[in-house]
Amino acid sequence: MPLKLRRLSHALGAEVCEVDVSRPMSETRFGEIYQAFLAHGILLFRNQDITREQHVEFSRRFGELDRHEALPRDRHPKYPEILLVTNEPNPDGTPSDSRYTGRQWHSDMSFTTSPSLGSLLRCFTIPEVGGDTLFASMYLAYETLSDGMKKLIADLHGIHLSGTRKIANATTGIARAEEQRRINPPVAQPVVRVHPETGRKALYVGEKVKRFDGMTEEESRPLIDYLNGHATRPEFVYRHQWRANDILVWDNRCTMHQALGDFDESQRRHMERTTVLGTPSGYVVADA
Ligand code: OGA
Ligand code: MN
């Protein structure tokens, strides 16, 4: 039986229907899923009531998993391959460190020299309304630039900083942001990345980019803002409304995403992520 797909938006994404990721899966079937992943940038699997072990096991089929050494505070205490994205308070009652994870346009682990291939985010608990995530196609973003702009950005490198913008403003968040920066010094990444598997060019920017290497922040800012604004035009974006037991897989090499935070923060939102390691990209810069 061929894989049953339902496209999620014009720009990107497809739902994989009638697949239970916890069941044994042939190489052929997984190959079809992987091809769909490369073609659509994000894949949605609904109704996956699975264990953490099964989440990790399915994720491993995409490649070797990150043990999240770069994000030690958000790791699951028992499963280093699982990263918590939750507003459930810690056992001692203090607020969760990961409650603002992803609240800016980004591609996972872009602030390291081995940025992620892809991530698999599983939804456990979602507020009554909202808590959506936006995804943008960075292929479309690149392909719709003018030839002049493509030429201008061809050799630029953007300096990516770790840490979440929102939490850096909160008192408890400053220590966390400082720790993040210590573990993860700034990394310059090509602004145009060739996807290692499809060979297609994708824009690789986002709101973690502070400036271009070899340029001042003041010089860089207008172009960074233009590229981020262009890449996230509504027609290039898919907005996901979560249901419990959704698993969404995205390709970090040709998409960006953002957690909207469009919900009542007194309600619970609990997600868990695995992160597939990617190929090396970029270089560490001495000072941001
Ligand atoms: C992530 C992330 C977004 C969300 O897990 O990498 O950015 O909506 N999450 O939780
Ligand atoms: Mn993310």
PDB file of C-alpha atoms and ligand atoms in Angstrom:
ATOM      1  CA  MET A   1       0.000   0.000   0.000  1.00  0.00           C
ATOM      2  CA  PRO A   2       1.423   3.418  -0.869  1.00  0.00           C
ATOM      3  CA  LEU A   3       1.980   5.888   1.949  1.00  0.00           C
ATOM      4  CA  LYS A   4      -1.118   8.006   2.502  1.00  0.00           C
ATOM      5  CA  LEU A   5      -0.251  11.710   2.653  1.00  0.00           C
ATOM      6  CA  ARG A   6      -2.397  14.801   3.113  1.00  0.00           C
ATOM      7  CA  ARG A   7      -0.716  18.133   2.489  1.00  0.00           C
ATOM      8  CA  LEU A   8      -0.911  20.637   5.338  1.00  0.00           C
ATOM      9  CA  SER A   9      -0.388  23.901   3.458  1.00  0.00           C
ATOM     10  CA  HIS A  10       0.709  25.293   0.125  1.00  0.00           C
ATOM     11  CA  ALA A  11       4.168  26.139   1.457  1.00  0.00           C
ATOM     12  CA  LEU A  12       5.153  22.988   3.309  1.00  0.00           C
ATOM     13  CA  GLY A  13       4.086  20.025   5.407  1.00  0.00           C
ATOM     14  CA  ALA A  14       2.149  16.803   5.041  1.00  0.00           C
ATOM     15  CA  GLU A  15       0.224  14.563   7.382  1.00  0.00           C
ATOM     16  CA  VAL A  16       1.118  10.892   7.236  1.00  0.00           C
ATOM     17  CA  CYS A  17      -2.168   9.052   7.669  1.00  0.00           C
ATOM     18  CA  GLU A  18      -2.793   5.605   9.117  1.00  0.00           C
ATOM     19  CA  VAL A  19       0.722   4.961  10.399  1.00  0.00           C
ATOM     20  CA  ASP A  20       1.439   3.896  13.982  1.00  0.00           C
ATOM     21  CA  VAL A  21       5.063   4.849  14.613  1.00  0.00           C
ATOM     22  CA  SER A  22       5.329   2.434  17.562  1.00  0.00           C
ATOM     23  CA  ARG A  23       4.691  -0.619  15.357  1.00  0.00           C
ATOM     24  CA  PRO A  24       7.493  -2.486  13.604  1.00  0.00           C
ATOM     25  CA  MET A  25       8.114  -0.717  10.295  1.00  0.00           C
ATOM     26  CA  SER A  26       9.882  -2.128   7.236  1.00  0.00           C
ATOM     27  CA  GLU A  27      12.872  -0.367   5.699  1.00  0.00           C
ATOM     28  CA  THR A  28      10.744   0.244   2.609  1.00  0.00           C
ATOM     29  CA  ARG A  29       7.973   1.927   4.565  1.00  0.00           C
ATOM     30  CA  PHE A  30      10.438   4.053   6.528  1.00  0.00           C
ATOM     31  CA  GLY A  31      12.171   4.936   3.241  1.00  0.00           C
ATOM     32  CA  GLU A  32       8.862   6.281   1.929  1.00  0.00           C
ATOM     33  CA  ILE A  33       8.393   8.302   5.105  1.00  0.00           C
ATOM     34  CA  TYR A  34      11.915   9.707   4.817  1.00  0.00           C
ATOM     35  CA  GLN A  35      11.346  10.684   1.181  1.00  0.00           C
ATOM     36  CA  ALA A  36       8.135  12.462   2.217  1.00  0.00           C
ATOM     37  CA  PHE A  37      10.105  14.224   4.982  1.00  0.00           C
ATOM     38  CA  LEU A  38      12.622  15.489   2.407  1.00  0.00           C
ATOM     39  CA  ALA A  39       9.865  16.527  -0.002  1.00  0.00           C
ATOM     40  CA  HIS A  40       7.546  18.306   2.456  1.00  0.00           C
ATOM     41  CA  GLY A  41       9.907  19.637   5.164  1.00  0.00           C
ATOM     42  CA  ILE A  42       7.550  18.683   7.991  1.00  0.00           C
ATOM     43  CA  LEU A  43       5.486  15.576   8.655  1.00  0.00           C
ATOM     44  CA  LEU A  44       2.607  15.198  11.065  1.00  0.00           C
ATOM     45  CA  PHE A  45       1.630  11.895  12.704  1.00  0.00           C
ATOM     46  CA  ARG A  46      -1.604  12.110  14.704  1.00  0.00           C
ATOM     47  CA  ASN A  47      -2.905   9.883  17.521  1.00  0.00           C
ATOM     48  CA  GLN A  48       0.491   8.476  18.543  1.00  0.00           C
ATOM     49  CA  ASP A  49      -0.161   7.321  22.089  1.00  0.00           C
ATOM     50  CA  ILE A  50       3.349   5.966  22.588  1.00  0.00           C
ATOM     51  CA  THR A  51       5.949   5.612  25.331  1.00  0.00           C
ATOM     52  CA  ARG A  52       9.124   7.692  25.620  1.00  0.00           C
ATOM     53  CA  GLU A  53      11.129   4.643  24.575  1.00  0.00           C
ATOM     54  CA  GLN A  54       9.037   4.365  21.418  1.00  0.00           C
ATOM     55  CA  HIS A  55       9.459   8.074  20.691  1.00  0.00           C
ATOM     56  CA  VAL A  56      13.241   7.675  20.992  1.00  0.00           C
ATOM     57  CA  GLU A  57      13.253   4.475  18.962  1.00  0.00           C
ATOM     58  CA  PHE A  58      11.249   5.947  16.074  1.00  0.00           C
ATOM     59  CA  SER A  59      13.429   9.086  16.125  1.00  0.00           C
ATOM     60  CA  ARG A  60      16.583   6.943  15.775  1.00  0.00           C
ATOM     61  CA  ARG A  61      15.425   5.843  12.345  1.00  0.00           C
ATOM     62  CA  PHE A  62      16.088   9.392  11.136  1.00  0.00           C
ATOM     63  CA  GLY A  63      19.675   9.287  12.418  1.00  0.00           C
ATOM     64  CA  GLU A  64      21.837   9.462  15.516  1.00  0.00           C
ATOM     65  CA  LEU A  65      20.220  11.424  18.348  1.00  0.00           C
ATOM     66  CA  ASP A  66      21.533  14.420  20.229  1.00  0.00           C
ATOM     67  CA  ARG A  67      22.011  13.829  23.961  1.00  0.00           C
ATOM     68  CA  HIS A  68      21.480  17.547  24.497  1.00  0.00           C
ATOM     69  CA  GLU A  69      24.829  18.354  26.130  1.00  0.00           C
ATOM     70  CA  ALA A  70      24.356  21.907  24.796  1.00  0.00           C
ATOM     71  CA  LEU A  71      21.007  22.265  26.645  1.00  0.00           C
ATOM     72  CA  PRO A  72      21.565  20.406  29.950  1.00  0.00           C
ATOM     73  CA  ARG A  73      18.865  22.284  31.851  1.00  0.00           C
ATOM     74  CA  ASP A  74      16.059  21.106  29.607  1.00  0.00           C
ATOM     75  CA  ARG A  75      16.984  17.437  29.314  1.00  0.00           C
ATOM     76  CA  HIS A  76      14.618  14.842  30.679  1.00  0.00           C
ATOM     77  CA  PRO A  77      16.250  13.588  33.901  1.00  0.00           C
ATOM     78  CA  LYS A  78      15.960   9.948  32.828  1.00  0.00           C
ATOM     79  CA  TYR A  79      16.159  10.215  29.037  1.00  0.00           C
ATOM     80  CA  PRO A  80      19.018  12.406  27.763  1.00  0.00           C
ATOM     81  CA  GLU A  81      17.651  12.056  24.218  1.00  0.00           C
ATOM     82  CA  ILE A  82      14.461  13.827  25.283  1.00  0.00           C
ATOM     83  CA  LEU A  83      14.291  17.589  25.672  1.00  0.00           C
ATOM     84  CA  LEU A  84      11.438  19.045  27.708  1.00  0.00           C
ATOM     85  CA  VAL A  85       9.442  21.971  26.359  1.00  0.00           C
ATOM     86  CA  THR A  86       7.014  22.549  29.176  1.00  0.00           C
ATOM     87  CA  ASN A  87       5.457  25.086  31.492  1.00  0.00           C
ATOM     88  CA  GLU A  88       4.833  22.462  34.167  1.00  0.00           C
ATOM     89  CA  PRO A  89       6.684  23.689  37.282  1.00  0.00           C
ATOM     90  CA  ASN A  90       9.735  21.753  38.520  1.00  0.00           C
ATOM     91  CA  PRO A  91       9.196  19.225  41.356  1.00  0.00           C
ATOM     92  CA  ASP A  92      10.334  21.920  43.858  1.00  0.00           C
ATOM     93  CA  GLY A  93       7.671  24.307  42.568  1.00  0.00           C
ATOM     94  CA  THR A  94      10.008  26.662  40.700  1.00  0.00           C
ATOM     95  CA  PRO A  95       8.999  27.593  37.139  1.00  0.00           C
ATOM     96  CA  SER A  96      10.222  25.367  34.327  1.00  0.00           C
ATOM     97  CA  ASP A  97      13.334  26.579  32.527  1.00  0.00           C
ATOM     98  CA  SER A  98      11.900  25.556  29.184  1.00  0.00           C
ATOM     99  CA  ARG A  99       8.599  27.425  29.359  1.00  0.00           C
ATOM    100  CA  TYR A 100       9.682  29.965  26.745  1.00  0.00           C
ATOM    101  CA  THR A 101      11.593  27.590  24.476  1.00  0.00           C
ATOM    102  CA  GLY A 102      11.292  28.444  20.809  1.00  0.00           C
ATOM    103  CA  ARG A 103       9.580  31.834  21.171  1.00  0.00           C
ATOM    104  CA  GLN A 104      11.466  33.295  18.213  1.00  0.00           C
ATOM    105  CA  TRP A 105      12.042  32.208  14.621  1.00  0.00           C
ATOM    106  CA  HIS A 106      14.848  29.646  14.618  1.00  0.00           C
ATOM    107  CA  SER A 107      16.216  26.368  13.365  1.00  0.00           C
ATOM    108  CA  ASP A 108      17.206  23.945  16.141  1.00  0.00           C
ATOM    109  CA  MET A 109      20.845  23.974  17.262  1.00  0.00           C
ATOM    110  CA  SER A 110      21.879  26.576  14.647  1.00  0.00           C
ATOM    111  CA  PHE A 111      24.083  28.058  17.392  1.00  0.00           C
ATOM    112  CA  THR A 112      26.338  24.974  17.319  1.00  0.00           C
ATOM    113  CA  THR A 113      28.743  23.658  14.672  1.00  0.00           C
ATOM    114  CA  SER A 114      26.607  20.553  14.204  1.00  0.00           C
ATOM    115  CA  PRO A 115      23.120  21.950  13.762  1.00  0.00           C
ATOM    116  CA  SER A 116      20.292  19.474  13.866  1.00  0.00           C
ATOM    117  CA  LEU A 117      19.072  17.496  10.869  1.00  0.00           C
ATOM    118  CA  GLY A 118      15.563  17.312  12.237  1.00  0.00           C
ATOM    119  CA  SER A 119      13.461  17.324  15.399  1.00  0.00           C
ATOM    120  CA  LEU A 120      10.497  15.195  16.481  1.00  0.00           C
ATOM    121  CA  LEU A 121       8.181  17.065  18.845  1.00  0.00           C
ATOM    122  CA  ARG A 122       5.486  15.150  20.635  1.00  0.00           C
ATOM    123  CA  CYS A 123       2.508  16.858  22.255  1.00  0.00           C
ATOM    124  CA  PHE A 124       1.358  15.592  25.666  1.00  0.00           C
ATOM    125  CA  THR A 125      -0.765  18.458  26.953  1.00  0.00           C
ATOM    126  CA  ILE A 126      -2.044  21.513  25.134  1.00  0.00           C
ATOM    127  CA  PRO A 127      -4.065  24.472  26.476  1.00  0.00           C
ATOM    128  CA  GLU A 128      -7.757  24.701  25.706  1.00  0.00           C
ATOM    129  CA  VAL A 129      -6.983  27.083  22.825  1.00  0.00           C
ATOM    130  CA  GLY A 130      -3.716  28.223  21.259  1.00  0.00           C
ATOM    131  CA  GLY A 131      -0.172  27.109  21.986  1.00  0.00           C
ATOM    132  CA  ASP A 132       0.359  26.900  18.211  1.00  0.00           C
ATOM    133  CA  THR A 133       3.671  26.583  16.379  1.00  0.00           C
ATOM    134  CA  LEU A 134       4.557  28.311  13.092  1.00  0.00           C
ATOM    135  CA  PHE A 135       6.766  26.708  10.435  1.00  0.00           C
ATOM    136  CA  ALA A 136       8.306  28.448   7.415  1.00  0.00           C
ATOM    137  CA  SER A 137       9.763  26.981   4.231  1.00  0.00           C
ATOM    138  CA  MET A 138      13.298  28.264   3.776  1.00  0.00           C
ATOM    139  CA  TYR A 139      13.435  26.802   0.266  1.00  0.00           C
ATOM    140  CA  LEU A 140      10.575  29.080  -0.778  1.00  0.00           C
ATOM    141  CA  ALA A 141      12.174  31.956   1.093  1.00  0.00           C
ATOM    142  CA  TYR A 142      15.390  31.542  -0.891  1.00  0.00           C
ATOM    143  CA  GLU A 143      13.821  30.783  -4.240  1.00  0.00           C
ATOM    144  CA  THR A 144      11.587  33.874  -4.175  1.00  0.00           C
ATOM    145  CA  LEU A 145      14.478  36.326  -3.662  1.00  0.00           C
ATOM    146  CA  SER A 146      15.624  38.392  -6.651  1.00  0.00           C
ATOM    147  CA  ASP A 147      18.817  37.437  -8.460  1.00  0.00           C
ATOM    148  CA  GLY A 148      20.412  40.604  -7.096  1.00  0.00           C
ATOM    149  CA  MET A 149      19.617  39.666  -3.493  1.00  0.00           C
ATOM    150  CA  LYS A 150      20.753  36.066  -4.047  1.00  0.00           C
ATOM    151  CA  LYS A 151      24.088  37.423  -5.270  1.00  0.00           C
ATOM    152  CA  LEU A 152      24.394  39.838  -2.362  1.00  0.00           C
ATOM    153  CA  ILE A 153      23.899  37.156   0.312  1.00  0.00           C
ATOM    154  CA  ALA A 154      25.707  34.288  -1.449  1.00  0.00           C
ATOM    155  CA  ASP A 155      28.848  34.406   0.699  1.00  0.00           C
ATOM    156  CA  LEU A 156      27.486  35.927   3.908  1.00  0.00           C
ATOM    157  CA  HIS A 157      27.667  34.155   7.259  1.00  0.00           C
ATOM    158  CA  GLY A 158      25.248  35.016  10.066  1.00  0.00           C
ATOM    159  CA  ILE A 159      26.436  34.859  13.688  1.00  0.00           C
ATOM    160  CA  HIS A 160      23.929  32.825  15.719  1.00  0.00           C
ATOM    161  CA  LEU A 161      23.608  33.262  19.494  1.00  0.00           C
ATOM    162  CA  SER A 162      22.121  30.672  21.836  1.00  0.00           C
ATOM    163  CA  GLY A 163      19.503  31.519  24.447  1.00  0.00           C
ATOM    164  CA  THR A 164      15.919  32.608  24.258  1.00  0.00           C
ATOM    165  CA  ARG A 165      15.122  36.246  23.749  1.00  0.00           C
ATOM    166  CA  LYS A 166      12.097  36.293  25.996  1.00  0.00           C
ATOM    167  CA  ILE A 167      13.623  34.574  29.016  1.00  0.00           C
ATOM    168  CA  ALA A 168      16.699  36.830  28.926  1.00  0.00           C
ATOM    169  CA  ASN A 169      14.428  39.635  30.147  1.00  0.00           C
ATOM    170  CA  ALA A 170      13.229  37.745  33.210  1.00  0.00           C
ATOM    171  CA  THR A 171      15.386  37.793  36.345  1.00  0.00           C
ATOM    172  CA  THR A 172      15.635  34.004  36.621  1.00  0.00           C
ATOM    173  CA  GLY A 173      16.407  33.833  32.922  1.00  0.00           C
ATOM    174  CA  ILE A 174      19.547  35.933  32.940  1.00  0.00           C
ATOM    175  CA  ALA A 175      21.666  33.263  34.665  1.00  0.00           C
ATOM    176  CA  ARG A 176      20.302  30.683  32.268  1.00  0.00           C
ATOM    177  CA  ALA A 177      21.066  32.818  29.225  1.00  0.00           C
ATOM    178  CA  GLU A 178      24.602  33.420  30.524  1.00  0.00           C
ATOM    179  CA  GLU A 179      25.134  29.702  31.100  1.00  0.00           C
ATOM    180  CA  GLN A 180      23.826  28.955  27.604  1.00  0.00           C
ATOM    181  CA  ARG A 181      26.245  31.423  26.062  1.00  0.00           C
ATOM    182  CA  ARG A 182      29.155  29.969  28.064  1.00  0.00           C
ATOM    183  CA  ILE A 183      28.424  26.437  26.864  1.00  0.00           C
ATOM    184  CA  ASN A 184      27.673  27.615  23.330  1.00  0.00           C
ATOM    185  CA  PRO A 185      29.937  30.376  22.026  1.00  0.00           C
ATOM    186  CA  PRO A 186      28.640  32.277  18.972  1.00  0.00           C
ATOM    187  CA  VAL A 187      28.723  30.333  15.712  1.00  0.00           C
ATOM    188  CA  ALA A 188      28.725  31.727  12.167  1.00  0.00           C
ATOM    189  CA  GLN A 189      26.532  29.844   9.688  1.00  0.00           C
ATOM    190  CA  PRO A 190      26.167  30.340   5.940  1.00  0.00           C
ATOM    191  CA  VAL A 191      23.119  32.469   5.130  1.00  0.00           C
ATOM    192  CA  VAL A 192      22.496  30.239   2.120  1.00  0.00           C
ATOM    193  CA  ARG A 193      22.785  26.562   2.904  1.00  0.00           C
ATOM    194  CA  VAL A 194      22.787  23.769   0.382  1.00  0.00           C
ATOM    195  CA  HIS A 195      20.638  20.960   1.731  1.00  0.00           C
ATOM    196  CA  PRO A 196      23.008  17.985   2.013  1.00  0.00           C
ATOM    197  CA  GLU A 197      20.397  15.495   0.775  1.00  0.00           C
ATOM    198  CA  THR A 198      18.192  17.344  -1.710  1.00  0.00           C
ATOM    199  CA  GLY A 199      20.899  19.669  -3.059  1.00  0.00           C
ATOM    200  CA  ARG A 200      18.401  22.560  -2.950  1.00  0.00           C
ATOM    201  CA  LYS A 201      19.444  25.933  -1.590  1.00  0.00           C
ATOM    202  CA  ALA A 202      17.666  27.232   1.503  1.00  0.00           C
ATOM    203  CA  LEU A 203      17.883  30.503   3.399  1.00  0.00           C
ATOM    204  CA  TYR A 204      19.401  29.934   6.849  1.00  0.00           C
ATOM    205  CA  VAL A 205      18.708  32.927   9.079  1.00  0.00           C
ATOM    206  CA  GLY A 206      16.307  33.521  11.978  1.00  0.00           C
ATOM    207  CA  GLU A 207      16.018  35.673  15.076  1.00  0.00           C
ATOM    208  CA  LYS A 208      19.116  34.215  16.744  1.00  0.00           C
ATOM    209  CA  VAL A 209      21.290  35.923  14.121  1.00  0.00           C
ATOM    210  CA  LYS A 210      22.907  38.991  15.619  1.00  0.00           C
ATOM    211  CA  ARG A 211      25.046  40.219  12.737  1.00  0.00           C
ATOM    212  CA  PHE A 212      26.953  39.051   9.670  1.00  0.00           C
ATOM    213  CA  ASP A 213      30.563  37.969  10.111  1.00  0.00           C
ATOM    214  CA  GLY A 214      32.866  40.822   9.064  1.00  0.00           C
ATOM    215  CA  MET A 215      30.119  43.442   9.456  1.00  0.00           C
ATOM    216  CA  THR A 216      28.850  45.541  12.351  1.00  0.00           C
ATOM    217  CA  GLU A 217      25.508  44.921  13.997  1.00  0.00           C
ATOM    218  CA  GLU A 218      24.282  48.273  12.727  1.00  0.00           C
ATOM    219  CA  GLU A 219      25.202  47.372   9.152  1.00  0.00           C
ATOM    220  CA  SER A 220      23.734  43.882   9.400  1.00  0.00           C
ATOM    221  CA  ARG A 221      20.433  44.606  11.139  1.00  0.00           C
ATOM    222  CA  PRO A 222      18.385  45.938   8.192  1.00  0.00           C
ATOM    223  CA  LEU A 223      19.268  42.972   5.979  1.00  0.00           C
ATOM    224  CA  ILE A 224      18.709  40.408   8.762  1.00  0.00           C
ATOM    225  CA  ASP A 225      15.304  41.950   9.451  1.00  0.00           C
ATOM    226  CA  TYR A 226      14.457  41.985   5.749  1.00  0.00           C
ATOM    227  CA  LEU A 227      15.413  38.315   5.277  1.00  0.00           C
ATOM    228  CA  ASN A 228      13.521  37.176   8.388  1.00  0.00           C
ATOM    229  CA  GLY A 229      10.461  39.186   7.385  1.00  0.00           C
ATOM    230  CA  HIS A 230      10.574  37.826   3.842  1.00  0.00           C
ATOM    231  CA  ALA A 231      11.055  34.222   4.990  1.00  0.00           C
ATOM    232  CA  THR A 232       8.075  34.367   7.335  1.00  0.00           C
ATOM    233  CA  ARG A 233       5.522  35.935   4.996  1.00  0.00           C
ATOM    234  CA  PRO A 234       2.173  34.270   5.716  1.00  0.00           C
ATOM    235  CA  GLU A 235       2.155  32.459   2.376  1.00  0.00           C
ATOM    236  CA  PHE A 236       5.432  30.696   3.266  1.00  0.00           C
ATOM    237  CA  VAL A 237       4.150  29.582   6.670  1.00  0.00           C
ATOM    238  CA  TYR A 238       2.156  26.675   8.091  1.00  0.00           C
ATOM    239  CA  ARG A 239       0.529  27.169  11.488  1.00  0.00           C
ATOM    240  CA  HIS A 240       0.135  24.005  13.498  1.00  0.00           C
ATOM    241  CA  GLN A 241      -2.695  23.661  15.988  1.00  0.00           C
ATOM    242  CA  TRP A 242      -1.649  20.863  18.280  1.00  0.00           C
ATOM    243  CA  ARG A 243      -3.646  17.936  19.575  1.00  0.00           C
ATOM    244  CA  ALA A 244      -2.424  15.604  22.307  1.00  0.00           C
ATOM    245  CA  ASN A 245      -0.419  12.718  20.810  1.00  0.00           C
ATOM    246  CA  ASP A 246       0.610  14.604  17.700  1.00  0.00           C
ATOM    247  CA  ILE A 247       4.170  14.001  16.600  1.00  0.00           C
ATOM    248  CA  LEU A 248       5.565  16.600  14.251  1.00  0.00           C
ATOM    249  CA  VAL A 249       8.897  15.978  12.528  1.00  0.00           C
ATOM    250  CA  TRP A 250      10.647  18.896  10.861  1.00  0.00           C
ATOM    251  CA  ASP A 251      13.736  19.253   8.728  1.00  0.00           C
ATOM    252  CA  ASN A 252      15.895  21.913  10.399  1.00  0.00           C
ATOM    253  CA  ARG A 253      17.952  22.354   7.212  1.00  0.00           C
ATOM    254  CA  CYS A 254      15.133  23.841   5.144  1.00  0.00           C
ATOM    255  CA  THR A 255      12.543  25.099   7.662  1.00  0.00           C
ATOM    256  CA  MET A 256      12.378  27.488  10.638  1.00  0.00           C
ATOM    257  CA  HIS A 257       9.801  27.460  13.396  1.00  0.00           C
ATOM    258  CA  GLN A 258       8.495  29.550  16.268  1.00  0.00           C
ATOM    259  CA  ALA A 259       6.409  28.779  19.348  1.00  0.00           C
ATOM    260  CA  LEU A 260       3.768  31.491  19.408  1.00  0.00           C
ATOM    261  CA  GLY A 261       2.941  31.594  23.096  1.00  0.00           C
ATOM    262  CA  ASP A 262      -0.651  32.393  22.134  1.00  0.00           C
ATOM    263  CA  PHE A 263      -2.241  30.849  25.204  1.00  0.00           C
ATOM    264  CA  ASP A 264      -3.271  31.382  28.794  1.00  0.00           C
ATOM    265  CA  GLU A 265      -0.091  30.640  30.742  1.00  0.00           C
ATOM    266  CA  SER A 266      -2.047  29.398  33.745  1.00  0.00           C
ATOM    267  CA  GLN A 267      -2.923  26.385  31.559  1.00  0.00           C
ATOM    268  CA  ARG A 268      -0.496  23.529  30.954  1.00  0.00           C
ATOM    269  CA  ARG A 269       1.458  22.982  27.758  1.00  0.00           C
ATOM    270  CA  HIS A 270       3.802  19.996  27.770  1.00  0.00           C
ATOM    271  CA  MET A 271       5.841  18.847  24.774  1.00  0.00           C
ATOM    272  CA  GLU A 272       8.845  16.542  24.451  1.00  0.00           C
ATOM    273  CA  ARG A 273      11.420  16.654  21.692  1.00  0.00           C
ATOM    274  CA  THR A 274      14.074  14.392  20.266  1.00  0.00           C
ATOM    275  CA  THR A 275      16.774  15.969  18.123  1.00  0.00           C
ATOM    276  CA  VAL A 276      18.502  14.213  15.229  1.00  0.00           C
ATOM    277  CA  LEU A 277      22.156  15.161  14.753  1.00  0.00           C
ATOM    278  CA  GLY A 278      23.106  16.859  11.506  1.00  0.00           C
ATOM    279  CA  THR A 279      26.290  17.259   9.513  1.00  0.00           C
ATOM    280  CA  PRO A 280      28.888  19.862  10.563  1.00  0.00           C
ATOM    281  CA  SER A 281      28.195  23.445   9.485  1.00  0.00           C
ATOM    282  CA  GLY A 282      29.611  26.835  10.418  1.00  0.00           C
ATOM    283  CA  TYR A 283      32.490  27.940  12.637  1.00  0.00           C
ATOM    284  CA  VAL A 284      32.943  29.370  16.121  1.00  0.00           C
ATOM    285  CA  VAL A 285      33.660  33.096  16.270  1.00  0.00           C
ATOM    286  CA  ALA A 286      35.781  34.647  18.995  1.00  0.00           C
ATOM    287  CA  ASP A 287      33.360  37.408  19.960  1.00  0.00           C
ATOM    288  CA  ALA A 288      29.839  38.126  18.922  1.00  0.00           C
TER     289      ALA A 288
HETATM  290  C1  OGA B   1      11.339  23.063  19.842  1.00  0.00           C
HETATM  291  C2  OGA B   1      10.528  24.278  19.705  1.00  0.00           C
HETATM  292  C3  OGA B   1       8.245  24.984  19.648  1.00  0.00           C
HETATM  293  C4  OGA B   1       6.958  24.760  20.389  1.00  0.00           C
HETATM  294  O1  OGA B   1      10.898  22.143  20.529  1.00  0.00           O
HETATM  295  O2  OGA B   1      12.421  23.008  19.232  1.00  0.00           O
HETATM  296  O3  OGA B   1      10.988  25.262  19.196  1.00  0.00           O
HETATM  297  O4  OGA B   1       5.943  25.228  19.886  1.00  0.00           O
HETATM  298  N1  OGA B   1       9.258  24.144  20.116  1.00  0.00           N
HETATM  299  O5  OGA B   1       6.990  24.174  21.466  1.00  0.00           O
HETATM  300 MN    MN B   2      12.942  24.736  18.230  1.00  0.00          MN
END
